[in-house]
XYZ file of C-alpha atoms in Angstrom:
672
model
C 0.797 -4.304 -11.733
C -0.781 -1.676 -13.968
C 0.910 1.307 -12.277
C 4.222 1.594 -10.464
C 4.438 3.211 -7.038
C 6.264 6.095 -8.718
C 3.315 6.660 -11.072
C 0.883 6.542 -8.158
C 3.004 8.962 -6.155
C 3.204 11.314 -9.142
C -0.589 11.301 -9.403
C -0.896 12.113 -5.708
C 1.577 14.981 -5.998
C -0.250 16.268 -9.076
C -3.292 16.707 -6.823
C -1.095 18.713 -4.466
C 0.260 20.814 -7.356
C -3.237 22.027 -8.159
C -3.661 23.509 -4.680
C -0.376 25.261 -3.854
C -0.339 28.125 -6.388
C 0.393 31.467 -4.630
C 0.468 29.651 -1.293
C 2.918 29.401 1.597
C 3.307 25.667 2.220
C 3.866 24.277 5.722
C 4.966 20.614 5.876
C 5.721 18.233 8.734
C 8.884 16.130 8.581
C 7.210 12.993 7.186
C 5.598 14.929 4.349
C 8.886 16.671 3.659
C 10.616 13.307 3.421
C 7.951 12.017 1.025
C 8.421 15.144 -1.098
C 12.203 14.696 -0.947
C 12.027 11.163 -2.419
C 9.442 12.195 -5.013
C 11.514 14.874 -6.759
C 12.050 17.557 -4.158
C 10.782 21.024 -3.405
C 10.715 21.951 -7.105
C 7.410 20.041 -7.318
C 5.847 22.797 -5.207
C 7.825 25.826 -6.390
C 7.259 25.017 -10.067
C 3.537 24.811 -9.301
C 3.448 28.360 -7.944
C 4.141 27.936 -4.224
C 5.799 31.111 -2.922
C 7.558 29.463 0.021
C 7.934 26.097 1.792
C 8.315 26.107 5.562
C 8.392 23.875 8.618
C 5.094 22.818 10.182
C 5.685 24.719 13.415
C 3.907 27.142 15.775
C 6.898 29.475 15.430
C 6.147 30.092 11.742
C 3.929 32.771 10.214
C 3.390 34.396 6.827
C 4.057 37.928 5.651
C 1.164 40.329 5.500
C 1.041 40.175 1.709
C 0.817 36.367 1.666
C -2.882 35.527 1.693
C -2.895 31.775 1.086
C -1.657 29.098 3.469
C -1.316 25.405 2.610
C -0.739 22.904 5.421
C 0.442 19.359 4.687
C 0.545 16.876 7.549
C 0.765 13.136 8.123
C -0.940 13.486 11.514
C -4.646 13.466 12.424
C -6.317 16.862 12.578
C -6.526 16.980 16.346
C -4.421 17.831 19.379
C -1.000 19.346 18.685
C -1.532 19.297 14.916
C -4.592 21.534 15.182
C -2.770 23.748 17.693
C 0.045 24.359 15.190
C -2.391 25.187 12.374
C -4.237 27.581 14.701
C -1.018 29.290 15.796
C 0.227 29.838 12.234
C -3.183 31.015 10.970
C -3.767 33.468 13.831
C -0.251 34.884 13.397
C -0.774 35.419 9.651
C -3.264 37.229 7.404
C -4.572 34.375 5.305
C -7.791 34.675 3.345
C -7.548 31.165 1.904
C -6.359 28.122 3.878
C -6.005 24.581 2.562
C -5.237 21.707 4.947
C -4.145 18.409 3.407
C -3.728 15.345 5.586
C -2.668 11.818 4.679
C -4.810 10.478 7.525
C -8.212 9.269 6.404
C -11.130 11.085 8.129
C -12.527 7.597 8.817
C -9.910 7.198 11.548
C -10.644 10.215 13.707
C -14.361 10.759 13.360
C -16.795 9.466 15.931
C -19.356 6.773 15.252
C -22.087 9.416 15.523
C -20.479 11.810 13.047
C -19.816 11.226 9.360
C -16.390 12.066 7.943
C -17.901 14.799 5.739
C -19.545 16.481 8.722
C -16.311 16.266 10.729
C -14.382 18.004 7.939
C -17.041 20.717 7.672
C -16.748 21.390 11.401
C -12.964 21.651 11.104
C -13.289 24.053 8.158
C -15.537 26.315 10.252
C -12.974 26.212 13.035
C -10.224 27.338 10.647
C -12.439 30.182 9.376
C -12.872 31.375 12.956
C -9.088 31.461 13.366
C -8.817 33.460 10.119
C -11.223 36.000 11.635
C -13.721 36.150 8.777
C -16.302 33.476 7.996
C -16.465 34.767 4.386
C -12.894 33.639 3.713
C -12.212 30.159 2.323
C -11.064 27.082 4.246
C -10.648 23.698 2.591
C -9.702 20.456 4.331
C -8.968 17.415 2.233
C -7.488 13.923 2.491
C -4.697 13.017 0.066
C -3.496 9.390 0.390
C 0.252 10.063 0.117
C 1.465 6.775 1.568
C 4.746 5.773 -0.021
C 7.786 6.993 -1.919
C 9.668 4.870 -4.427
C 13.375 4.374 -3.688
C 13.872 2.456 -6.929
C 11.539 0.414 -9.148
C 10.020 -2.382 -7.066
C 10.919 -0.859 -3.666
C 9.086 1.831 -1.691
C 9.123 3.233 1.849
C 6.507 4.944 4.033
C 8.281 7.722 5.984
C 5.221 8.552 8.101
C 5.622 5.159 9.801
C 9.416 5.015 10.067
C 9.167 5.115 13.880
C 7.022 1.960 14.063
C 8.788 -1.142 15.363
C 7.176 -4.532 16.084
C 6.291 -5.438 19.643
C 8.579 -7.780 21.584
C 7.802 -9.980 24.573
C 9.531 -7.402 26.808
C 6.753 -4.937 25.909
C 4.077 -7.231 27.321
C 4.290 -6.138 30.975
C 4.043 -2.463 30.092
C 1.096 -3.059 27.748
C -0.713 -5.102 30.414
C -0.006 -2.544 33.158
C -1.249 0.414 31.101
C -4.308 -1.496 29.939
C -5.231 -2.553 33.487
C -4.714 1.002 34.745
C -6.982 2.410 32.043
C -9.753 -0.210 32.125
C -9.469 -2.006 35.514
C -9.546 -5.264 33.521
C -7.619 -7.893 35.516
C -7.468 -10.503 32.752
C -3.773 -11.379 32.301
C -1.837 -11.011 29.049
C 0.567 -13.927 29.097
C 1.894 -13.871 25.529
C 2.140 -11.415 22.654
C -0.402 -13.431 20.717
C -2.926 -12.538 23.462
C -2.553 -8.833 22.689
C -5.366 -7.328 20.631
C -5.718 -3.789 19.318
C -7.823 -2.590 22.281
C -5.054 -3.569 24.721
C -2.674 -0.982 23.230
C -2.379 2.722 24.139
C -4.524 4.974 21.953
C -1.593 6.533 20.057
C -0.179 3.159 19.083
C -3.647 1.949 18.103
C -4.022 4.990 15.887
C -0.640 4.461 14.225
C -1.380 0.828 13.395
C -4.826 1.757 12.095
C -3.269 4.553 10.026
C -0.821 2.053 8.538
C -3.723 -0.219 7.579
C -5.511 2.781 6.068
C -2.397 3.723 4.083
C -2.037 0.200 2.735
C -5.691 0.340 1.690
C -5.051 3.615 -0.161
C -2.145 2.040 -2.032
C -4.146 -1.058 -2.940
C -7.052 1.107 -4.038
C -4.821 3.081 -6.400
C -3.337 -0.138 -7.785
C -6.968 -1.258 -8.219
C -6.746 -4.670 -6.540
C -8.555 -6.649 -3.880
C -6.123 -8.350 -1.558
C -5.709 -11.576 0.321
C -3.963 -10.506 3.530
C -1.277 -12.693 5.126
C 0.928 -11.997 8.116
C 3.885 -13.361 10.027
C 4.421 -11.797 13.442
C 2.191 -10.330 16.138
C 2.316 -6.682 15.108
C 1.639 -7.693 11.514
C -1.348 -9.671 12.803
C -2.813 -6.525 14.365
C -2.373 -4.518 11.157
C -3.771 -7.368 9.029
C -6.829 -7.594 11.269
C -7.383 -3.850 11.052
C -7.060 -3.841 7.259
C -9.472 -6.765 7.045
C -12.250 -4.918 8.924
C -11.511 -1.373 7.674
C -14.829 -0.273 6.085
C -13.381 1.390 2.935
C -11.199 -1.703 2.337
C -14.196 -4.014 2.689
C -16.146 -1.894 0.206
C -13.240 -1.937 -2.249
C -12.882 -5.707 -2.077
C -16.539 -6.104 -3.075
C -16.164 -4.178 -6.336
C -12.598 -4.678 -7.597
C -11.788 -7.692 -9.779
C -7.967 -7.663 -9.943
C -6.309 -9.678 -7.167
C -3.155 -9.292 -5.109
C -1.530 -10.908 -2.080
C -0.282 -8.725 0.766
C 2.175 -10.354 3.179
C 2.942 -8.315 6.319
C 6.194 -9.248 8.084
C 7.526 -8.211 11.508
C 11.095 -6.921 11.307
C 11.767 -8.257 14.811
C 11.620 -11.849 13.550
C 14.966 -11.370 11.800
C 17.227 -8.710 13.279
C 20.430 -10.518 12.302
C 20.009 -9.339 8.708
C 19.749 -5.707 9.884
C 22.652 -5.602 12.329
C 25.208 -7.596 10.358
C 28.491 -6.047 9.209
C 28.473 -8.383 6.176
C 27.001 -5.939 3.663
C 26.216 -7.319 0.228
C 24.915 -4.193 -1.535
C 26.301 -0.726 -2.102
C 23.141 0.949 -0.793
C 23.487 -0.930 2.519
C 27.125 0.172 2.604
C 26.099 3.815 2.200
C 23.238 3.593 4.703
C 25.515 2.033 7.339
C 28.484 4.332 6.752
C 27.414 7.862 5.863
C 25.642 10.186 8.328
C 21.893 10.682 8.032
C 20.658 13.668 6.101
C 19.438 16.041 8.852
C 15.729 15.616 9.524
C 15.497 12.393 7.502
C 15.145 8.759 8.505
C 16.422 7.100 5.319
C 18.508 9.400 3.128
C 22.216 9.997 3.671
C 24.239 13.206 3.700
C 26.680 13.442 0.788
C 29.374 16.135 0.850
C 29.407 17.702 -2.621
C 31.437 20.751 -1.590
C 34.425 19.614 -3.674
C 32.349 19.949 -6.873
C 31.979 23.692 -6.320
C 34.323 26.633 -6.512
C 33.223 27.804 -3.080
C 36.154 28.396 -0.746
C 35.225 27.452 2.805
C 37.815 27.795 5.574
C 35.511 26.461 8.294
C 34.377 22.877 7.689
C 31.310 23.458 9.891
C 30.173 26.518 7.940
C 29.152 25.013 4.612
C 27.305 27.519 2.452
C 25.735 25.057 0.017
C 23.110 22.391 0.447
C 24.400 18.871 1.104
C 23.986 16.187 -1.498
C 21.857 13.079 -0.964
C 20.828 9.797 -2.585
C 17.282 10.746 -3.538
C 16.286 11.650 -7.114
C 16.699 15.293 -8.117
C 13.871 15.251 -10.654
C 10.334 13.908 -10.777
C 10.056 14.002 -14.575
C 10.819 10.288 -14.964
C 10.948 7.181 -12.802
C 14.178 7.219 -10.746
C 16.465 4.273 -11.545
C 19.862 5.585 -10.419
C 19.788 3.477 -7.222
C 18.881 0.185 -8.948
C 22.505 -1.054 -9.266
C 23.090 -0.126 -5.615
C 20.244 -2.452 -4.627
C 20.295 -5.280 -7.179
C 24.030 -5.819 -7.718
C 26.719 -7.173 -5.424
C 28.799 -4.580 -3.633
C 31.899 -4.763 -5.855
C 29.838 -4.987 -9.056
C 27.849 -1.908 -8.041
C 31.020 0.096 -7.346
C 32.343 -0.870 -10.797
C 28.988 0.135 -12.303
C 29.067 3.552 -10.609
C 32.614 4.144 -11.859
C 31.752 3.024 -15.415
C 28.756 5.358 -15.619
C 30.786 8.247 -14.204
C 33.567 7.702 -16.769
C 30.989 7.445 -19.574
C 29.364 10.709 -18.463
C 32.724 12.500 -18.330
C 33.664 11.074 -21.732
C 30.354 12.146 -23.277
C 30.991 15.688 -22.035
C 34.545 15.548 -23.511
C 36.246 16.016 -20.148
C 39.953 14.983 -19.831
C 39.586 11.512 -18.299
C 42.506 9.764 -16.623
C 41.999 5.980 -16.865
C 44.952 5.020 -14.669
C 44.398 2.278 -12.125
C 44.040 -1.470 -12.077
C 41.309 -2.938 -14.302
C 38.456 -4.421 -12.284
C 39.348 -2.405 -9.196
C 37.903 0.969 -8.236
C 39.238 3.131 -5.429
C 37.750 6.121 -3.651
C 40.468 8.339 -5.129
C 39.563 7.204 -8.663
C 35.923 8.130 -8.181
C 36.862 11.441 -6.599
C 39.335 12.239 -9.370
C 36.819 11.600 -12.146
C 34.065 13.495 -10.326
C 36.416 16.465 -9.882
C 36.411 16.913 -13.667
C 32.920 18.374 -13.245
C 34.075 20.910 -10.638
C 32.565 24.338 -11.213
C 30.816 23.242 -14.421
C 27.365 23.808 -13.012
C 25.272 23.047 -16.123
C 27.033 19.658 -16.376
C 26.670 19.073 -12.628
C 22.921 19.651 -12.855
C 22.683 17.375 -15.882
C 24.420 14.464 -14.112
C 23.576 15.336 -10.498
C 22.066 11.965 -9.493
C 25.128 10.109 -10.778
C 27.595 12.576 -9.254
C 25.932 12.370 -5.832
C 26.002 8.562 -5.883
C 29.663 8.659 -7.004
C 30.636 11.078 -4.237
C 28.692 9.023 -1.691
C 30.514 5.861 -2.797
C 33.882 7.566 -2.571
C 33.151 8.928 0.911
C 31.901 5.547 2.136
C 35.027 3.789 0.863
C 37.208 6.388 2.574
C 35.277 6.316 5.848
C 37.380 5.179 8.850
C 34.838 2.487 9.718
C 35.389 0.748 6.367
C 38.911 -0.355 7.264
C 37.772 -1.558 10.702
C 34.719 -3.397 9.393
C 36.758 -6.510 8.551
C 37.283 -7.256 12.255
C 33.532 -7.339 12.924
C 32.877 -9.415 9.789
C 35.419 -12.028 10.897
C 33.879 -12.194 14.387
C 30.389 -12.628 12.899
C 31.521 -15.499 10.707
C 33.178 -17.224 13.666
C 30.046 -16.686 15.753
C 27.781 -18.122 13.057
C 29.864 -21.277 12.750
C 30.135 -21.668 16.530
C 26.356 -21.306 16.954
C 25.779 -23.929 14.252
C 28.201 -26.351 15.939
C 26.920 -25.749 19.482
C 25.241 -28.821 20.994
C 25.580 -28.516 24.770
C 28.119 -27.597 27.454
C 30.620 -30.044 25.925
C 31.124 -27.805 22.863
C 32.439 -24.216 22.758
C 29.696 -21.605 23.062
C 29.204 -18.434 21.042
C 29.119 -16.310 24.221
C 32.488 -17.684 25.352
C 33.986 -17.019 21.915
C 32.585 -13.499 21.702
C 33.717 -12.642 25.241
C 37.234 -13.757 24.405
C 37.405 -11.825 21.123
C 35.920 -8.641 22.588
C 38.155 -8.783 25.661
C 41.155 -8.882 23.334
C 39.934 -5.671 21.666
C 38.911 -3.843 24.830
C 42.300 -4.300 26.495
C 43.845 -2.125 23.757
C 44.064 1.659 24.122
C 40.883 3.289 22.831
C 42.582 4.823 19.785
C 43.930 1.437 18.678
C 40.697 -0.558 18.859
C 38.903 -1.851 15.793
C 35.627 -2.031 17.734
C 33.680 0.583 19.677
C 31.196 -0.329 22.403
C 28.438 0.293 19.838
C 30.090 -2.341 17.623
C 30.277 -4.689 20.609
C 26.555 -4.270 21.313
C 25.836 -4.818 17.631
C 27.795 -8.095 17.677
C 26.023 -9.245 20.836
C 22.651 -8.494 19.227
C 23.696 -10.374 16.095
C 24.647 -13.393 18.202
C 21.291 -13.496 20.010
C 19.332 -12.897 16.803
C 21.057 -15.833 15.075
C 21.223 -18.261 17.987
C 17.547 -18.528 19.016
C 18.841 -18.385 22.604
C 21.177 -21.363 22.213
C 24.492 -19.533 22.499
C 25.811 -20.479 25.959
C 24.873 -21.191 29.551
C 23.581 -18.756 32.188
C 26.963 -18.355 33.859
C 28.634 -17.382 30.581
C 25.845 -14.918 29.869
C 26.213 -13.387 33.325
C 29.976 -13.030 32.814
C 29.508 -11.265 29.453
C 26.927 -8.940 30.986
C 29.291 -8.035 33.829
C 32.120 -7.479 31.348
C 29.925 -5.149 29.316
C 29.145 -3.096 32.427
C 32.863 -2.893 33.237
C 33.745 -1.778 29.702
C 31.159 1.004 29.896
C 32.488 2.177 33.258
C 36.051 2.123 31.930
C 35.042 4.209 28.884
C 32.586 6.553 30.648
C 34.193 9.700 29.251
C 34.305 8.425 25.680
C 31.123 6.448 25.083
C 29.899 6.072 21.474
C 26.453 7.479 20.514
C 24.226 4.413 20.956
C 25.602 3.302 24.327
C 25.483 6.926 25.502
C 21.775 7.070 24.634
C 21.153 3.841 26.547
C 23.011 4.704 29.757
C 22.488 8.481 29.808
C 24.846 11.079 31.216
C 25.048 9.790 34.791
C 26.872 6.487 34.920
C 27.409 4.554 38.154
C 27.792 0.818 38.695
C 24.445 0.125 40.416
C 22.242 2.022 37.925
C 24.277 0.693 35.029
C 23.880 -2.913 36.173
C 20.079 -2.474 36.184
C 20.103 -0.842 32.751
C 22.197 -3.608 31.219
C 20.033 -6.272 32.827
C 16.991 -4.750 31.127
C 18.963 -4.547 27.898
C 19.687 -8.279 28.176
C 15.991 -8.964 28.642
C 15.464 -7.409 25.211
C 18.240 -9.576 23.808
C 16.497 -12.648 25.210
C 13.267 -11.430 23.570
C 15.100 -11.124 20.243
C 16.476 -14.650 20.660
C 13.008 -16.122 21.256
C 11.078 -14.003 18.732
C 10.707 -16.970 16.358
C 9.931 -19.561 19.044
C 6.299 -19.904 17.887
C 7.289 -20.526 14.264
C 7.834 -23.905 12.641
C 9.152 -23.447 9.091
C 11.021 -20.218 9.804
C 12.268 -20.905 13.301
C 15.935 -20.456 12.371
C 17.866 -18.107 10.100
C 20.921 -20.383 10.103
C 21.867 -22.059 6.836
C 24.134 -24.971 7.854
C 25.843 -25.070 4.453
C 27.659 -28.187 3.229
C 31.137 -29.458 2.402
C 31.574 -26.707 -0.183
C 29.854 -23.762 1.520
C 30.258 -22.490 5.092
C 27.463 -21.884 7.567
C 25.731 -18.560 6.965
C 22.652 -16.546 7.858
C 19.716 -16.973 5.499
C 17.362 -14.041 5.824
C 13.751 -14.609 6.748
C 12.709 -12.630 3.657
C 14.515 -15.069 1.391
C 13.116 -18.098 3.220
C 9.560 -16.781 2.958
C 9.757 -16.105 -0.771
C 11.463 -19.432 -1.511
C 8.568 -21.243 0.165
C 6.031 -19.157 -1.742
C 7.594 -19.847 -5.172
C 8.320 -23.522 -4.437
C 6.571 -25.435 -7.281
C 5.670 -28.270 -4.876
C 3.532 -25.712 -2.967
C 4.366 -26.779 0.605
C 2.000 -25.830 3.392
C 2.853 -22.336 4.663
C 2.147 -22.989 8.323
C 3.857 -19.805 9.568
C 2.257 -17.452 7.037
C -1.247 -16.981 8.375
C -4.099 -15.826 6.164
C -6.476 -13.166 7.431
C -9.612 -14.193 5.546
C -12.275 -11.608 4.932
C -15.880 -12.707 4.730
C -17.716 -16.002 4.301
C -16.379 -16.579 0.784
C -12.759 -16.555 1.987
C -13.704 -18.668 5.014
C -15.187 -21.276 2.687
C -12.181 -21.099 0.400
C -9.662 -21.634 3.171
C -11.623 -23.858 5.523
C -13.896 -25.905 3.297
C -11.794 -26.477 0.219
C -13.461 -29.865 -0.312
C -16.705 -28.127 -1.209
C -15.137 -25.237 -3.092
C -12.787 -27.361 -5.162
C -9.798 -25.322 -4.007
C -7.365 -25.568 -1.127
C -6.116 -23.031 1.355
C -5.209 -19.739 -0.395
C -1.503 -19.046 -0.954
C 0.325 -15.755 -1.525
C 1.481 -17.005 -4.933
C -2.062 -17.472 -6.235
C -2.437 -13.858 -7.411
C -0.750 -11.788 -10.170
C 0.818 -9.417 -7.627
C 2.652 -10.218 -4.388
C 3.320 -7.289 -2.066
C 5.772 -7.968 0.762
C 5.592 -5.233 3.406
C 8.055 -5.133 6.325
C 6.914 -3.388 9.505
C 10.073 -2.011 11.094
C 12.168 -1.746 7.935
C 13.875 -3.726 5.182
C 17.486 -3.798 4.002
C 18.671 -3.371 0.427
C 20.343 -6.773 0.781
C 16.975 -8.403 1.425
C 15.516 -6.715 -1.659
C 18.439 -8.062 -3.684
C 17.845 -11.577 -2.331
C 14.148 -11.341 -3.163
C 15.026 -10.373 -6.737
C 17.466 -13.305 -6.989
C 14.750 -15.754 -5.891
C 12.282 -14.258 -8.389
C 14.805 -14.297 -11.246
C 15.612 -17.947 -10.570
C 12.064 -19.238 -10.015
C 10.354 -17.028 -12.626
C 6.934 -17.214 -10.894
C 3.712 -16.164 -12.582
C 3.365 -13.128 -10.345
C 5.056 -9.769 -9.878
C 6.757 -8.924 -6.567
C 6.674 -5.482 -4.967
C 8.595 -4.751 -1.740
C 7.561 -2.063 0.731
C 8.654 -1.122 4.236
C 8.216 1.535 6.863
C 11.868 2.485 6.245
C 15.203 1.257 4.943
C 17.012 -0.382 7.849
C 20.600 -0.031 8.964
C 22.465 -1.070 12.099
C 22.074 2.226 13.959
C 18.339 2.730 13.415
C 17.592 -0.916 14.216
C 19.552 -0.864 17.473
C 18.014 2.460 18.481
C 14.521 1.055 17.903
C 15.435 -2.020 19.934
C 17.267 -0.497 22.895
C 16.425 3.224 23.061
C 12.983 3.979 21.620
C 9.741 3.540 23.532
C 7.823 1.602 20.895
C 4.594 1.669 22.899
C 4.238 5.301 24.006
C 6.065 7.144 21.241
C 5.228 10.697 20.217
C 3.747 10.479 16.736
C-alpha cells in the first residue's frame, strides 16, 4: 500500500486546516471523535481556529466572530440543516463554510446534479446570513477513518451500525409492507435487499459504501469486493454499483481485495472474558471517555499537583488512549494490540522505566523480575508528578501506563477469573455434547450461575450483566446445540427470577433491557424476546459451510477453544493449496469480472480470490477486537503471503458495546 491510513487522514485534515483560520468550528460527535484520534483539537487551533464547539442549535458565535465552520458526518438535510440554520441566524457570520463527509451523490435527486444541489444549499445559507453578498461554501471532505495503530483503523461515523439478525426480519417486512403495500413475504435474511430497509438505514449503508470508495480512491486501487454475511452483502452490492466507484475502477491500475465481514457471525470473540491483548483489557475494564465510542477515560489526576477534595469535581481534562500529536504516525498502541497481555504489560513498564531513566528521575527497581504490578507502574509514573514539560514529552506513554495500572487495579480484574473458568468449562462441554445422554452446556451454566446467585450480592463474583454475557457466549459458540428445550426454559425462568430478586440493584445493561418498571409478566415477555435474539445468534452461521463453527476441538495436547472467524477466514485465504472459498462470496463488477469468475475456462483463470491482489482489506461491520487483529498478524507473520493486510472496522468492540447493540439498540430505526 503506497500510503498508510494515517497519511491519508493527515491529507484530509490538511484540507480542513486550510479552511478554519479565524473561524468558529462546530463539529458533531463523529467528527470530533475522528479529530480526537487524528491528533486532537490542536490540529484546528494551530491552524487559526478561534474556538471549537458542539454542533448544536444551542450554540452561537460572538458578534465579533464573523466566520463559521461546520463539520458534520450527516447529510445536509433535516435536523442537520436545522442546526446550521439555528447557529447561523443566532450569529453574525459573513463567511460560512460547511464541510460534510457525506458525498453529494447520496442525497441529490436523479434530476439534479450534485454541483447544482450544493449551489442551492449555499444560497440557502446566504439567506440565513441575511446578505446574499456574503460568502457561503459547501464542500465534501472524505474523512472516513482514523488510525488506531499502523494496520488498524476505525470509522466512528458508523460505530452505531450492527449487522441484521433473523429477529429483525419481521420488523423489516412489516415496515416495508406498510410503506409499499407489497405483500411478497421475506422469509430469510438473504431475501432482504436494500429497498426493503427503512430509508435511514439504507442511507447509512450507502454512506458506508461511499466512505469505503473514498478510502480506496485515496489508496489509488480498484477493488474486488467480497463479503460474508447479509449486511455485508448489501454494502458490497451498493459499492459495486456506486457510480463514482465504477468510474474509478475503469481508470485505476493498482488492485486490492476488500472483504466485508458481519460481526454477528462471531459474537463469541467479542463477549469473551478471555482477553489476550492489553488493549482489549483496557477497553473492557475502563469507562468510556465521555462522548466517545472507542476511547477510554484515564485518570491522570495523580500526575498533577492539583489538590481536589471532591472526586467528582476534577478540574483537569481526563487522559485517554488516543495520540496526543499528529506530527508522526502513532505507534504507542502497537504493543497493546500485537503482543500477548503479559508481554504488553512488561513492555509498557520497560518503556516507562527507560523514559524515567533518560530524564534522570530516581527510579526504584524493586519487585520481582518478569512481573509487573499496578503499584509498580503507578510508582514509576509518579516520578513525573508536577514536571509538566516531561509529562508533555512522554504523555502518550504516561497515559497508557496509567491506564494499565488502573485496569489492573479495577475490581472486575480479580473477579474475571470466575467468568474465564466458566467459559472454558462451557466450551469443553459444548464440544463434548452429542445428545440428551451427555451433559449440556445449559445445565452446566445454570448450575454454576445458581451457585453464584445464592450468595449475598456483595459476595458474588458475577453480576447479572456477567451472567447475560456468559449466556450470550454459550449461544454464540454452540450453534444452538447447547441443551434441550426444557433446560432452556428453566434457565430463562431462572434469569427472570434473578432479575426480580435484584430489582433494586440491577447492573447497567440489564437495567437498560428491562427498564425502570419491573414486574413478572412484563419481564417474562422481555426475556422471551431476548432469548429469540440469542437463538438468532446461535443460528447466524447456519448458512455457512467452511465457517459454520468457531469451535477448535484441540487434540491430546491442547484443550478445546474458540477459534475466531477472522482467523479462520485469513487462514483459508493464505492457504497455499488455495481451497475453494465457498462462504466468501465475490461481488463481481461488470462483464470482465463475470467472465473471470464464471468462465475461467475461456479466460485461462479461475474464480478470483482475495489473496490474488497486493492489498487485502478486511473490514468488519459491527466492530473488531484487538485480539482478532493480533491473530490476523500472527497468521500473516507465519504464512508470509505476497500481499499486505489492512484491518478496518466501524469500531473497536468490547463486551458492553456488543451486548448493547445486540439487546438494547434498535438496529433498524436508529437515529443517525
